[in-house]
mmCIF file of C-alpha atoms in Angstrom:
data_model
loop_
_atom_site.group_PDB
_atom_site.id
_atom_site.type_symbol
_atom_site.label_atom_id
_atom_site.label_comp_id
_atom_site.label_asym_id
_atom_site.label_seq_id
_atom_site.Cartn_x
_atom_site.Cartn_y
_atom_site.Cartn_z
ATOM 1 C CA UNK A 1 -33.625 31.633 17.637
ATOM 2 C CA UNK A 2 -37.117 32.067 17.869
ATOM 3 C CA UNK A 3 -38.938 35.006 19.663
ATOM 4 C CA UNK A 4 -41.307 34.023 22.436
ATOM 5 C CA UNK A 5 -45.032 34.393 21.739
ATOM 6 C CA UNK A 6 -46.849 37.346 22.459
ATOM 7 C CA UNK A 7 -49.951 38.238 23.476
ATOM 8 C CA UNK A 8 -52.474 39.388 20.932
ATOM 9 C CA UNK A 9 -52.955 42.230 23.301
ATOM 10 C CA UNK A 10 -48.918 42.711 23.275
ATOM 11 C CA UNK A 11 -49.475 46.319 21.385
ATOM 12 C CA UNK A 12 -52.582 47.303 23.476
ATOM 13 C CA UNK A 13 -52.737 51.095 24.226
ATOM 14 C CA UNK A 14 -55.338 52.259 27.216
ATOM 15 C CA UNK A 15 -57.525 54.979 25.886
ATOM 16 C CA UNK A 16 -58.325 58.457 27.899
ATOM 17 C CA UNK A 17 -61.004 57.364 29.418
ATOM 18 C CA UNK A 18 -59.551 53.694 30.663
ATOM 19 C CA UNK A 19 -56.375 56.348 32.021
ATOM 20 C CA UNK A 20 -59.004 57.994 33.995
ATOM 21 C CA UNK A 21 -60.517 55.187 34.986
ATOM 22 C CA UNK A 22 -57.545 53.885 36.209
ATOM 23 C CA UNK A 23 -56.532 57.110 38.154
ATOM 24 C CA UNK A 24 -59.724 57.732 39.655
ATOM 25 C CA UNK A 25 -60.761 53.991 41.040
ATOM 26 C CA UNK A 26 -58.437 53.876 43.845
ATOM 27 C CA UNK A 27 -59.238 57.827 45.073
ATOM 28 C CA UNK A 28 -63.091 56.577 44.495
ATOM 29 C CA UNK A 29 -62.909 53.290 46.507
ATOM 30 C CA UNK A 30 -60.176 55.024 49.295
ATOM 31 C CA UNK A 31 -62.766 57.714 50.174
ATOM 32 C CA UNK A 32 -65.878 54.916 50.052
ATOM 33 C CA UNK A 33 -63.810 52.973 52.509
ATOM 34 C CA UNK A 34 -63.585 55.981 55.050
ATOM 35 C CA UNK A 35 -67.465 55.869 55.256
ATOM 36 C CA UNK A 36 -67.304 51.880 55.872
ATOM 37 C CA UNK A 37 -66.486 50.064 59.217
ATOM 38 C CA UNK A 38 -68.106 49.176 62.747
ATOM 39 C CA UNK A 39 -68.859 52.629 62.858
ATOM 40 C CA UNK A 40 -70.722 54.009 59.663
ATOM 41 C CA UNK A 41 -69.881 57.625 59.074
ATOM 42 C CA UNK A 42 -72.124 59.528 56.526
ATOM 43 C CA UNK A 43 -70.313 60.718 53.663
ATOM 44 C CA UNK A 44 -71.063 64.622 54.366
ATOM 45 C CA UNK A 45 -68.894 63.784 58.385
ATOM 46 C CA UNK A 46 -66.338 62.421 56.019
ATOM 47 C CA UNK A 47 -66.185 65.521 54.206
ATOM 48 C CA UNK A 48 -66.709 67.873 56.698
ATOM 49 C CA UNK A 49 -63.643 66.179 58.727
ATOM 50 C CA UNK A 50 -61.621 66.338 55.813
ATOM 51 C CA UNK A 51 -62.048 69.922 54.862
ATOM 52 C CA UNK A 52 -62.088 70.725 59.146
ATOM 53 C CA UNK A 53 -58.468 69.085 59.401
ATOM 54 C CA UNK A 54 -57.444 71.447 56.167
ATOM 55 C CA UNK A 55 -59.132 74.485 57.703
ATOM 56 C CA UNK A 56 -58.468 74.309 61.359
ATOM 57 C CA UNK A 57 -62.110 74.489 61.488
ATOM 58 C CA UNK A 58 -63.604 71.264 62.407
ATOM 59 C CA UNK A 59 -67.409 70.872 62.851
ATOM 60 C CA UNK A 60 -67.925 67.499 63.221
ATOM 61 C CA UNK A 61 -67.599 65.802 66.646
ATOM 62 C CA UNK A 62 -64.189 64.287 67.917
ATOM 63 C CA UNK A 63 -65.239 60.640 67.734
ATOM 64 C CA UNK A 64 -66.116 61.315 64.159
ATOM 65 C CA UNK A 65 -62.596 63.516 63.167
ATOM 66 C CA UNK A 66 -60.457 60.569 65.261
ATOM 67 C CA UNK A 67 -61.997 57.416 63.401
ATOM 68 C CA UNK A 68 -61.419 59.440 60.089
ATOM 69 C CA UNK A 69 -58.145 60.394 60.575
ATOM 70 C CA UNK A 70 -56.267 58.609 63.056
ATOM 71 C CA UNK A 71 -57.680 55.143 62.679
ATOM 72 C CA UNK A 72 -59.097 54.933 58.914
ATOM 73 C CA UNK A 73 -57.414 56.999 56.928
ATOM 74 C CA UNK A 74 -53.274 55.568 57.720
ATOM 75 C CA UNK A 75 -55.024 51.840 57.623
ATOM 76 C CA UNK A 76 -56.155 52.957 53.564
ATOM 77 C CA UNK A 77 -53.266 54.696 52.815
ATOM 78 C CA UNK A 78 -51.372 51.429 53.494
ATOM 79 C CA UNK A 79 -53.858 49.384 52.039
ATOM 80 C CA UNK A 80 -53.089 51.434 48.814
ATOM 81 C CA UNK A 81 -49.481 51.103 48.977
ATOM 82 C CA UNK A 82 -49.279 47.673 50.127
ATOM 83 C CA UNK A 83 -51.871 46.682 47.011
ATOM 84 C CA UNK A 84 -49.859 48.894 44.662
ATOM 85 C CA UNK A 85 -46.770 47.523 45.421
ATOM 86 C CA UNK A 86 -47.735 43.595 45.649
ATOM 87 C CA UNK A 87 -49.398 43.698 42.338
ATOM 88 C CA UNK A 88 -46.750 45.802 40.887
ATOM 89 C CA UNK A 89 -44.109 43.000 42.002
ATOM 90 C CA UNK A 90 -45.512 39.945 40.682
ATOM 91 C CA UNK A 91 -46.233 41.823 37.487
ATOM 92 C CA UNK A 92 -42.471 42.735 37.088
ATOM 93 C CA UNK A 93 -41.473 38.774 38.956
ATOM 94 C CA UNK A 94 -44.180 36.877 36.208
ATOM 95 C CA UNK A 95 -42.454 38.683 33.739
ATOM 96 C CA UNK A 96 -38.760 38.850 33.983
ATOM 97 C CA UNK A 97 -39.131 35.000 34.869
ATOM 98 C CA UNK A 98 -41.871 34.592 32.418
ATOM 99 C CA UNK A 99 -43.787 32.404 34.516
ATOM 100 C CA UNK A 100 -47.402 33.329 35.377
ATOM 101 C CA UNK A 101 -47.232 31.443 38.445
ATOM 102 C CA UNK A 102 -44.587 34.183 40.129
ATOM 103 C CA UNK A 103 -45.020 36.135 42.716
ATOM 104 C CA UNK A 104 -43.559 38.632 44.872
ATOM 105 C CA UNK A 105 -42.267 35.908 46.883
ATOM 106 C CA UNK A 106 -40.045 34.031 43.917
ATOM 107 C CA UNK A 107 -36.713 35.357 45.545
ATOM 108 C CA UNK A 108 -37.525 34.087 49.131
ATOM 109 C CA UNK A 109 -38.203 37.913 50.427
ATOM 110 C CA UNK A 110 -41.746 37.497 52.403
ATOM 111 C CA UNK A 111 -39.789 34.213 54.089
ATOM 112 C CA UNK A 112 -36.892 36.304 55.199
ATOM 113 C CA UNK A 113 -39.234 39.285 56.355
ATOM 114 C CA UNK A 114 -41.518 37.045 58.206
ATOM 115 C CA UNK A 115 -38.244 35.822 60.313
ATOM 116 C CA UNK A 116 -36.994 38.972 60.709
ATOM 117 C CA UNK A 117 -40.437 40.165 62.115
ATOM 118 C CA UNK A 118 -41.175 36.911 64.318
ATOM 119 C CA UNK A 119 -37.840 37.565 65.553
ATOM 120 C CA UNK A 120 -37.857 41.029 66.722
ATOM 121 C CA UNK A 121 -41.236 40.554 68.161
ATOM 122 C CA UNK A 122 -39.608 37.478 70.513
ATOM 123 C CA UNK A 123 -36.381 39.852 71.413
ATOM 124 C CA UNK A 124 -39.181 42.148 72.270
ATOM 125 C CA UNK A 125 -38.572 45.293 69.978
ATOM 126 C CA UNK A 126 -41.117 47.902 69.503
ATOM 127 C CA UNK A 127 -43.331 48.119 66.157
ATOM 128 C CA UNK A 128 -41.014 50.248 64.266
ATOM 129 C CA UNK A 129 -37.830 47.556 65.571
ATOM 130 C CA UNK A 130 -39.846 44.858 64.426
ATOM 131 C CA UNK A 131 -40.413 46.524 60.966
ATOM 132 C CA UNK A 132 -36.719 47.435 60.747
ATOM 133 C CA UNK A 133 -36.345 44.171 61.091
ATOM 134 C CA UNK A 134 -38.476 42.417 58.682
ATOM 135 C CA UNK A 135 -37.393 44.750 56.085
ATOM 136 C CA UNK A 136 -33.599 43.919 56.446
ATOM 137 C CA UNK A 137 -34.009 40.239 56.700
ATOM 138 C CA UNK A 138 -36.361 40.184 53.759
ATOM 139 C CA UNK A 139 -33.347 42.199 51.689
ATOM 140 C CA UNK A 140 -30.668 39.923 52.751
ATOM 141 C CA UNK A 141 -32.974 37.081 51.793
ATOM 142 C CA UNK A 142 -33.290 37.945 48.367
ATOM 143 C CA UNK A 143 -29.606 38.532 48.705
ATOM 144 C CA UNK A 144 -28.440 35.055 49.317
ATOM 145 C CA UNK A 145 -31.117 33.883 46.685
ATOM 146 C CA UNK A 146 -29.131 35.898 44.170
ATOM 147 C CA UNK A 147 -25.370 34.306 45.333
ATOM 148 C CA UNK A 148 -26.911 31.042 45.053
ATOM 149 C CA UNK A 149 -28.555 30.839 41.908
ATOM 150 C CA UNK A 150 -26.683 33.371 40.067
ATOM 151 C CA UNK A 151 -22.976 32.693 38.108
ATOM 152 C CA UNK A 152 -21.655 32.197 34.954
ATOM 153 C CA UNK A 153 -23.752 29.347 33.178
ATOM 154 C CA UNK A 154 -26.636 29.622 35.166
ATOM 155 C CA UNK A 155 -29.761 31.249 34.083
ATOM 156 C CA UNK A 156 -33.111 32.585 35.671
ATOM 157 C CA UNK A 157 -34.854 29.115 36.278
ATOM 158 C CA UNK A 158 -31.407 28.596 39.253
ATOM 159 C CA UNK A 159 -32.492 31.628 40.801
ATOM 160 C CA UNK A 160 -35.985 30.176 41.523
ATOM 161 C CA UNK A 161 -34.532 27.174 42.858
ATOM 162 C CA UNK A 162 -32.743 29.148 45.102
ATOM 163 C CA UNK A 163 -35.401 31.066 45.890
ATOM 164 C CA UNK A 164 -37.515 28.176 47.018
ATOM 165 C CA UNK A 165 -34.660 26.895 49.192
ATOM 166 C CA UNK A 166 -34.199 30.038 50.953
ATOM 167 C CA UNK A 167 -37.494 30.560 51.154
ATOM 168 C CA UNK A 168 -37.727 27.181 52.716
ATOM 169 C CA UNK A 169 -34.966 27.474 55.126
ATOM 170 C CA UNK A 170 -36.556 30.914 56.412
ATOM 171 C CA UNK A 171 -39.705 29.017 57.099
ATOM 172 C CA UNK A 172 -38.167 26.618 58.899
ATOM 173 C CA UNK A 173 -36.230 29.536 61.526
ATOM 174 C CA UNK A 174 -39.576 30.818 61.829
ATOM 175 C CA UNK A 175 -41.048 27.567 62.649
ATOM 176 C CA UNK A 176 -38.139 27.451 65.306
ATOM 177 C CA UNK A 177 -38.875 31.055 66.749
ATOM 178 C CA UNK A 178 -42.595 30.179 67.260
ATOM 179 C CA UNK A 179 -41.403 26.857 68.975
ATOM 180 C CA UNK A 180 -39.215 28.854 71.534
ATOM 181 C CA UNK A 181 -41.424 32.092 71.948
ATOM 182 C CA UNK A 182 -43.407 32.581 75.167
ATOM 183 C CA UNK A 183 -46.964 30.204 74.182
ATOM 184 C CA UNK A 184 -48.853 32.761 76.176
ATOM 185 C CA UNK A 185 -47.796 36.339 74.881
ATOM 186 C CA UNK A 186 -45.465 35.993 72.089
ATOM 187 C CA UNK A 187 -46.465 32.947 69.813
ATOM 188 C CA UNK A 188 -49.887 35.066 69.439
ATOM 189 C CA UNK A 189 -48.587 37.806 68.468
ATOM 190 C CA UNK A 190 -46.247 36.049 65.927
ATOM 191 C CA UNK A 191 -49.195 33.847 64.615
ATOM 192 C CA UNK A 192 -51.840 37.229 63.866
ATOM 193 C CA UNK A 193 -49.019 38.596 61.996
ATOM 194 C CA UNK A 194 -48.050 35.845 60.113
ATOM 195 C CA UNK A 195 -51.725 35.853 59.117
ATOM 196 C CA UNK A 196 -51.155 39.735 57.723
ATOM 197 C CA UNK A 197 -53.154 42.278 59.099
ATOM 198 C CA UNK A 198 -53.016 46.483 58.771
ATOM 199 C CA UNK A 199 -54.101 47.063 62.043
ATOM 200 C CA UNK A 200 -50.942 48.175 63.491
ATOM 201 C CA UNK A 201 -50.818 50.994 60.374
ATOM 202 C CA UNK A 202 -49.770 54.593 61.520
ATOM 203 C CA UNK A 203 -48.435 57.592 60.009
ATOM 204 C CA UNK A 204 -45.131 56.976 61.750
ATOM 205 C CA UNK A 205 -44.869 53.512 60.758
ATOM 206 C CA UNK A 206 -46.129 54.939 57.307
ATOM 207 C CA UNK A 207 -42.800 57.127 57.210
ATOM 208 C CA UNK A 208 -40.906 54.439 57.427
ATOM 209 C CA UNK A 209 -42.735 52.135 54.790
ATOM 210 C CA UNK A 210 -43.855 54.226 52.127
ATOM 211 C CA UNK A 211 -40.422 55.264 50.582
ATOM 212 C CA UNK A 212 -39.105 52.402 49.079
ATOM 213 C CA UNK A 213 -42.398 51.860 47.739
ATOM 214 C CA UNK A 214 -43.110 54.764 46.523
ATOM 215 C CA UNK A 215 -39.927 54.432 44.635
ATOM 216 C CA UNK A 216 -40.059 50.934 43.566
ATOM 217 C CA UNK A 217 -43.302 52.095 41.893
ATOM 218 C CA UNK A 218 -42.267 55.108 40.062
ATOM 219 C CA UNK A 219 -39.375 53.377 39.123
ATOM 220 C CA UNK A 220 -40.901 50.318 37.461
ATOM 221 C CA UNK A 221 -43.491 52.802 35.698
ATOM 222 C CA UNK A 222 -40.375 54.844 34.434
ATOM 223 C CA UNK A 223 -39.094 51.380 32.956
ATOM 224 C CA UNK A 224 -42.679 50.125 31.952
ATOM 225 C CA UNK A 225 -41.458 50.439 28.026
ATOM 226 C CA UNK A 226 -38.690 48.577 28.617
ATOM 227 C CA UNK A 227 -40.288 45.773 30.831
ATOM 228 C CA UNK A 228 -41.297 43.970 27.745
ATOM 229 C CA UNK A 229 -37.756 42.879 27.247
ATOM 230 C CA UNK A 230 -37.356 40.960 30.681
ATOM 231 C CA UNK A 231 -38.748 38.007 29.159
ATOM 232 C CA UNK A 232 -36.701 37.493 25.982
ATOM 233 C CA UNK A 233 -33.793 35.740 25.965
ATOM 234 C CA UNK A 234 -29.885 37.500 26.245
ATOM 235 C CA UNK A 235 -28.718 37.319 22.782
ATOM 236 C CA UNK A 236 -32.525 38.622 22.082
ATOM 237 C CA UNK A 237 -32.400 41.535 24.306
ATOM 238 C CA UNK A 238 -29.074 42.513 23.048
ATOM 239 C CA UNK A 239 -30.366 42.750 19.778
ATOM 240 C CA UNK A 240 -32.635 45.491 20.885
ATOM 241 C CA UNK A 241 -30.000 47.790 22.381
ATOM 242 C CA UNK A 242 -31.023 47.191 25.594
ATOM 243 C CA UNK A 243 -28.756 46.241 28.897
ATOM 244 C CA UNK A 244 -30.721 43.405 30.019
ATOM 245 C CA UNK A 245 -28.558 42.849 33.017
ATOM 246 C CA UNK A 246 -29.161 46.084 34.497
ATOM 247 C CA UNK A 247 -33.197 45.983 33.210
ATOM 248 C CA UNK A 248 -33.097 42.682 35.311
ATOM 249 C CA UNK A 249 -31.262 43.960 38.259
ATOM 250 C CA UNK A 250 -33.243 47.034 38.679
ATOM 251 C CA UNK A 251 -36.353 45.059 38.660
ATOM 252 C CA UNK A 252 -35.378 42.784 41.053
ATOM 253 C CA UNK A 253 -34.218 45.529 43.508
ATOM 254 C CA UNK A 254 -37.360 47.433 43.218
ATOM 255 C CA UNK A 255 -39.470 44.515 43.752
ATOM 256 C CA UNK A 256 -37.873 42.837 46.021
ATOM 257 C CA UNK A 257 -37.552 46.188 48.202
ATOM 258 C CA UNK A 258 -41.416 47.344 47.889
ATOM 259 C CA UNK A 259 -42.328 43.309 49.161
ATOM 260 C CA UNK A 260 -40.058 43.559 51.928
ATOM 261 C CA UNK A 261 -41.399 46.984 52.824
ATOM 262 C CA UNK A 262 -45.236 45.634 52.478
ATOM 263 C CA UNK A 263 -44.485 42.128 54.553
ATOM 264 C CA UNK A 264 -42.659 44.384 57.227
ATOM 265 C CA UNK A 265 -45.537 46.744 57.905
ATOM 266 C CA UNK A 266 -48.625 44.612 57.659
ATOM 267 C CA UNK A 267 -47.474 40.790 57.728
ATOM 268 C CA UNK A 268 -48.115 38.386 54.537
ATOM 269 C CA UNK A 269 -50.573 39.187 52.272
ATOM 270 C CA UNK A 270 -50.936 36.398 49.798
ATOM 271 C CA UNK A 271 -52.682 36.287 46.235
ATOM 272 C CA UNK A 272 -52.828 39.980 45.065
ATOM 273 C CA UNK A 273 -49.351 39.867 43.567
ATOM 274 C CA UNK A 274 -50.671 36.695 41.265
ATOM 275 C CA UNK A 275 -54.384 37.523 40.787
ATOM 276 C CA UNK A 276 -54.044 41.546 39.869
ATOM 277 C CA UNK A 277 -51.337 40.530 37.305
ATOM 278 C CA UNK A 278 -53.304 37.829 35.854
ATOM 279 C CA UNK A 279 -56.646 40.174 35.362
ATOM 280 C CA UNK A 280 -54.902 42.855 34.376
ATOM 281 C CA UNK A 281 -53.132 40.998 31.232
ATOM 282 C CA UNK A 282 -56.333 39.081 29.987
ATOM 283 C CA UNK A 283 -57.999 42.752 29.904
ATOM 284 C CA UNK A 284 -55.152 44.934 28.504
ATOM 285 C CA UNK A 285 -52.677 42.337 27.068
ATOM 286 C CA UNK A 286 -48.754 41.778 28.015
ATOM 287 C CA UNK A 287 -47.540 45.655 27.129
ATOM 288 C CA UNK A 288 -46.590 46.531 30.008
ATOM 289 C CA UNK A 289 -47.061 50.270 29.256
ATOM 290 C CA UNK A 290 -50.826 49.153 29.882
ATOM 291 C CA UNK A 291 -50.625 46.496 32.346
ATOM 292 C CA UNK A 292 -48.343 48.017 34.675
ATOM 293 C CA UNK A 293 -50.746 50.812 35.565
ATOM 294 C CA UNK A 294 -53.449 48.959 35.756
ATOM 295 C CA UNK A 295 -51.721 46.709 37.692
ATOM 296 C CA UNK A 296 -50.993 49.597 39.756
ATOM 297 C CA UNK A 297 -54.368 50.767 40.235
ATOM 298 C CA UNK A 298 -56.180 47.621 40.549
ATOM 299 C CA UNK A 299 -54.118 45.995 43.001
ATOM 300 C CA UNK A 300 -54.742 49.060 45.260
ATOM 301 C CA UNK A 301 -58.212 49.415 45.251
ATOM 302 C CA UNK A 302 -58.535 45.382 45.229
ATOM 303 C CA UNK A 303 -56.787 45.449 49.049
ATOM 304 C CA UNK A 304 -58.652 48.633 50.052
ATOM 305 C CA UNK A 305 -61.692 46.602 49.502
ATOM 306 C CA UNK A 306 -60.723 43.538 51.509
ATOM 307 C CA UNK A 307 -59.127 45.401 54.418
ATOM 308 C CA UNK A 308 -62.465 47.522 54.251
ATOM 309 C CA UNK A 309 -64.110 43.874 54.687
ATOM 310 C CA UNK A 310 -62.432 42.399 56.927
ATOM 311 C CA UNK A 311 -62.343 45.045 59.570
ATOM 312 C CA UNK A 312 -66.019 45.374 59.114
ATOM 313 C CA UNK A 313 -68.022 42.095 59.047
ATOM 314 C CA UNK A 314 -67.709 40.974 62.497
ATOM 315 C CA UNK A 315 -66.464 42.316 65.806
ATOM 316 C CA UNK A 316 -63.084 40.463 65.533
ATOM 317 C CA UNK A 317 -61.263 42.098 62.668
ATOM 318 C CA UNK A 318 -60.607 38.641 60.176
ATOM 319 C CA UNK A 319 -57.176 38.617 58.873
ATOM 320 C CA UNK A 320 -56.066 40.131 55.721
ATOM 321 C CA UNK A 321 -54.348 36.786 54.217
ATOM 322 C CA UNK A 322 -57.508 34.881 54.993
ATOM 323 C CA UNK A 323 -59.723 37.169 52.960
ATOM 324 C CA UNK A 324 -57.372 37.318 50.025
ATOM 325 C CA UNK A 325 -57.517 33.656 49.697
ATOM 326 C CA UNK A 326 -60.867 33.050 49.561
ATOM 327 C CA UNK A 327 -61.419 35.846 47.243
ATOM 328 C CA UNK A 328 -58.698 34.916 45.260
ATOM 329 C CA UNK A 329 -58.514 31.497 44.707
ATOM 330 C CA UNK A 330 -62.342 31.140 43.312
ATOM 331 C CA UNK A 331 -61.936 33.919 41.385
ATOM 332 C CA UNK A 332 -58.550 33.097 39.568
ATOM 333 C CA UNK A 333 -60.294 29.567 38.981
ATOM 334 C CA UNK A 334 -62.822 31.543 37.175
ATOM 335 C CA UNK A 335 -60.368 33.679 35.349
ATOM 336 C CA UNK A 336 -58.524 30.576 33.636
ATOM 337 C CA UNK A 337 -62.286 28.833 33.074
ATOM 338 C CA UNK A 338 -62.548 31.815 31.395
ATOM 339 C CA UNK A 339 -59.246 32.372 29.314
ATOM 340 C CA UNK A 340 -59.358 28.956 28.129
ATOM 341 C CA UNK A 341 -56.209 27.951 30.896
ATOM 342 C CA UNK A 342 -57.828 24.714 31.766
ATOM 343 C CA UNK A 343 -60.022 22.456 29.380
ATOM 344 C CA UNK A 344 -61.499 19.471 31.681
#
């Protein structure tokens, strides 16, 4: 049996100054963003209402200290998380199905959270019950995918076809909730989220959110090494030593729980879990002890941008999804133009 072609990047190791690079570019384009908005805030009243809220000493004036810390700053800490963890998922998806065309919604998860969310908001929950929600729906989702397309003879490729149809069937109960939700009140309100939007961030919302990404993340990054085996074969990956079955399941549970977690707290987000991926692998190759934190650090600065954006450029904040795509599309058309993945 042959091995499956690598990348000539496959053994491509980032350098010091790429690692700082890398570290730094999110912390860089975070603390930009707080300056950035309907309200521009110098960066010296940024400072000086970060090192106030450390002190207890605030000198700038209230208006300043609240839009820095109560409306910016949660709104760019989920940005970051939400960007980390997308990318970070259709990195781990596009390679354990070895498909470049995967994303973090493969296994149905952003269909099942987007019910679960259009359905607490027409029972009326709160934001937190709504997120609760989401995120449960989304994991029992990904749930049935895995009944349905797993057994004994079937491989990887039935687990996308289940994925579609679940993520098809969710679609359709959503479909159905907007049809019977209140036209004047409720079908908004499931619509702008739909659309993905992280206006509603918070720090108690945050609390709830960050966890299971924060864990998915570390955890993939712990397994980053052994991520290059998810897209060899069984017999392959035995060879190695490795216990492909739990490799594959612990991937899957990680990034199905960090999509769930994202979708839940700020709606769909499309495109940064398939364009991050892709940029990050032309530049540093398919070792993912390179593209995984770049993937990382990319993706979060990439959606700190956008969210910067679209709150910014007009009176009526845009939503996220819209941006994304329009960013997105033309520039992953560029990318393959670029690789050589089209030839007209």
């Amino acid at each position: 049996m042959s091995s499956p072609k690598i990348n000539a990047k496959a053994s491509y190791r980032l350098g010091l100054g790429q690692k700082l690079l890398l570290l730094l570019l999110p912390v860089v384009v975070a603390l930009a963003a707080l300056c950035f908005g309907r309200i521009m805030i110098a960066p010296r009243e940024v400072f000086l209402a970060v090192w106030g809220k450390l002190t207890g000493r605030q000198t700038v004036t209230g208006t300043v200290a609240l839009t820095v810390w109560n409306i910016r700053l949660p709104r760019i800490l989920l940005a970051l998380l939400a960007g980390a963890a997308l990318s970070t998922a259709g990195c781990a998806f596009q390679s354990l199905f070895a498909n470049p065309l995967a994303t973090p919604d493969t296994l149905g998860v952003a269909g099942g959270a987007s019910f679960g969310a259009a359905l607490g908001i027409l029972l009326g929950f709160g934001l937190i019950g709504i997120q609760m929600t989401a995120f449960a729906i989304g994991i029992a989702a990904v749930a049935l995918t895995w009944l349905g397309g797993s057994g004994r003879g079937r491989g990887l490729t039935s687990v996308v076809l289940s994925g579609i149809m679940i993520g098809s069937l969710f679609s359709a109960l959503v479909s159905l909730v907007k049809f019977v939700a209140d036209a004047e009140s409720q079908l908004p309100a499931i619509t702008y989220w739909l659309m993905g939007s992280l206006q509603s961030a918070g720090y108690q919302n945050l609390t709830y959110g960050a966890p299971p990404i924060a864990v998915g993340v570390v955890v993939l990054l712990l397994l980053r090494w052994r991520m290059n085996l998810l897209p060899l074969s069984d017999d392959e990956a035995r060879s190695s030593g490795a216990n492909i079955k739990a490799l594959r399941a612990v991937t899957v549970i990680c990034a199905t729980a960090m999509t769930a977690a994202c979708v839940a707290m700020c709606g769909q987000v499309g495109w940064v879990g398939l364009l991050i991926p892709h940029m990050c692998r032309m530049k540093f190759g398919s070792n993912h002890v390179s593209m995984l934190p770049a993937s990382v650090s990319l993706g979060a600065a990439f959606l700190v941008v956008v969210d910067t954006v679209a709150r910014s450029v007009t009176a009526a904040e845009i939503p996220i999804s819209i941006l994304t795509a329009i960013i997105g599309a033309p520039f992953f058309i560029v990318l393959m133009r670029r690789s050589g993945g089209w030839r007209l």
